[in-house]
mmCIF file of C-alpha atoms in Angstrom:
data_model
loop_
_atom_site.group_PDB
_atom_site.id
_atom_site.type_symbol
_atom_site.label_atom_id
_atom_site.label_comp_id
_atom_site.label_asym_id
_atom_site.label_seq_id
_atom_site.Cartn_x
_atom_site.Cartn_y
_atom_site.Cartn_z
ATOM 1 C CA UNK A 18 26.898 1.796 26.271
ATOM 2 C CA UNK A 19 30.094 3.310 26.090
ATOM 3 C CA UNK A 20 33.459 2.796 23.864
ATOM 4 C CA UNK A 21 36.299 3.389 26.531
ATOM 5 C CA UNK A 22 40.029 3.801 25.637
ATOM 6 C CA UNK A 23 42.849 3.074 28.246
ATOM 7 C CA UNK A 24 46.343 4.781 28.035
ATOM 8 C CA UNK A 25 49.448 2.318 28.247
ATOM 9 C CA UNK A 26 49.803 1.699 32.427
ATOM 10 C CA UNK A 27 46.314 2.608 33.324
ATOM 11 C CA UNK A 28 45.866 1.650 36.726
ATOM 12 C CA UNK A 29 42.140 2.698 38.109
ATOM 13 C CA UNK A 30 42.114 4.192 41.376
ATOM 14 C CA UNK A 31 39.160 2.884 42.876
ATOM 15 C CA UNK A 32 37.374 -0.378 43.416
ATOM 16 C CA UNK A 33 33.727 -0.438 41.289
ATOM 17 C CA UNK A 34 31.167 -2.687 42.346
ATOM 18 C CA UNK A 35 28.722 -1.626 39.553
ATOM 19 C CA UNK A 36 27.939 -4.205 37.127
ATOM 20 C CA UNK A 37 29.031 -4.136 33.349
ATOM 21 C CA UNK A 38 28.853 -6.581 30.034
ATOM 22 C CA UNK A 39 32.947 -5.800 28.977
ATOM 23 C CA UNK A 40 34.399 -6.671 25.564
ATOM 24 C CA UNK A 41 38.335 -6.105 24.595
ATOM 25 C CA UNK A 42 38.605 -4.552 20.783
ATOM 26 C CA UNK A 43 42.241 -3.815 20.994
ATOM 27 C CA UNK A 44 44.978 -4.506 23.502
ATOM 28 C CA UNK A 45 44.491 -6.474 26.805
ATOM 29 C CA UNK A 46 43.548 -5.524 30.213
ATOM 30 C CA UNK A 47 43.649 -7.312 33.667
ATOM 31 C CA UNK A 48 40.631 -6.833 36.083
ATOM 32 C CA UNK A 49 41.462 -7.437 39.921
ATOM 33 C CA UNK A 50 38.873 -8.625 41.895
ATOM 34 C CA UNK A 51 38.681 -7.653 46.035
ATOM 35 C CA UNK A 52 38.986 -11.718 46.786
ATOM 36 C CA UNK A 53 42.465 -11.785 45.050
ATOM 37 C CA UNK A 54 41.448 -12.932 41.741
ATOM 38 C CA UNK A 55 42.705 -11.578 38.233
ATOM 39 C CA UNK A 56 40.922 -11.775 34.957
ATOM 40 C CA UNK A 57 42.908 -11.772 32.051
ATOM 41 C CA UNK A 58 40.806 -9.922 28.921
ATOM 42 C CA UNK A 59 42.617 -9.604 25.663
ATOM 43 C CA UNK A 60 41.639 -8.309 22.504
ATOM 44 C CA UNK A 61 38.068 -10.729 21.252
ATOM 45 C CA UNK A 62 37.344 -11.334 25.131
ATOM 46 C CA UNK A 63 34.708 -10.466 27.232
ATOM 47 C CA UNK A 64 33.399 -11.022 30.286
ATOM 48 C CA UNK A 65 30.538 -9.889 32.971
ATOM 49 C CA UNK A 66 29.708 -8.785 36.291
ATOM 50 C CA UNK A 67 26.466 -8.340 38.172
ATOM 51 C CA UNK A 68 25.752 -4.940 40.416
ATOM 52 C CA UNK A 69 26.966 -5.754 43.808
ATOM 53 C CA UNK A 70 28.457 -9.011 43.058
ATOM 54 C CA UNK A 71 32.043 -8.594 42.624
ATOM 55 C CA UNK A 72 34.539 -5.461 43.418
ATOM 56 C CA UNK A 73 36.747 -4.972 40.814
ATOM 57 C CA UNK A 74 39.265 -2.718 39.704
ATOM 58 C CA UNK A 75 41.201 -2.435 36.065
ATOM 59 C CA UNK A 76 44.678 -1.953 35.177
ATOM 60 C CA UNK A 77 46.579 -2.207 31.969
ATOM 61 C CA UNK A 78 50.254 -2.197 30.833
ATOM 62 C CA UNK A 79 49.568 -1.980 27.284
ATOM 63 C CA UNK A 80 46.515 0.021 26.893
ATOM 64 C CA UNK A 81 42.953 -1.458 26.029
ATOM 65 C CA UNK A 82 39.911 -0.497 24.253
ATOM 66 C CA UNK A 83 36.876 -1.403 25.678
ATOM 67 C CA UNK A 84 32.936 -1.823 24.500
ATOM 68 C CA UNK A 85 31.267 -1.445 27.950
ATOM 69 C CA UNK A 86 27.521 -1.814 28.673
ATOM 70 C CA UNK A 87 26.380 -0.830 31.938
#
């Protein structure tokens, strides 16, 4: 478990393929995924990947704080 916080234009600078149980407490983030794909997480949002399953890679404009189980 970990409590991340995200500066305002965060972009990551890798592509993770671990998987992770992700809720939004404050701001909104968007999570590309390698097949083009973009999930849109806002504050009260969550959403899950499995290990392996999907590369994905954050970014935020206006910053984000996330609950993150791994």
């Amino acid at each position: 478990m970990r409590l991340i916080e995200h500066s305002p234009s965060y972009v990551s600078d890798h592509w993770c393929i671990k998987g992770h149980v992700i809720f939004c407490t404050k701001g909104a983030m968007d999570t590309r995924l390698k097949d083009g794909r973009v999930l849109e997480v806002r504050k009260s949002m969550s959403y899950q990947v499995a290990d392996d399953a999907e590369a994905h890679s954050p970014r935020t404009r206006t910053g984000a704080t996330l609950f993150i189980l791994d």
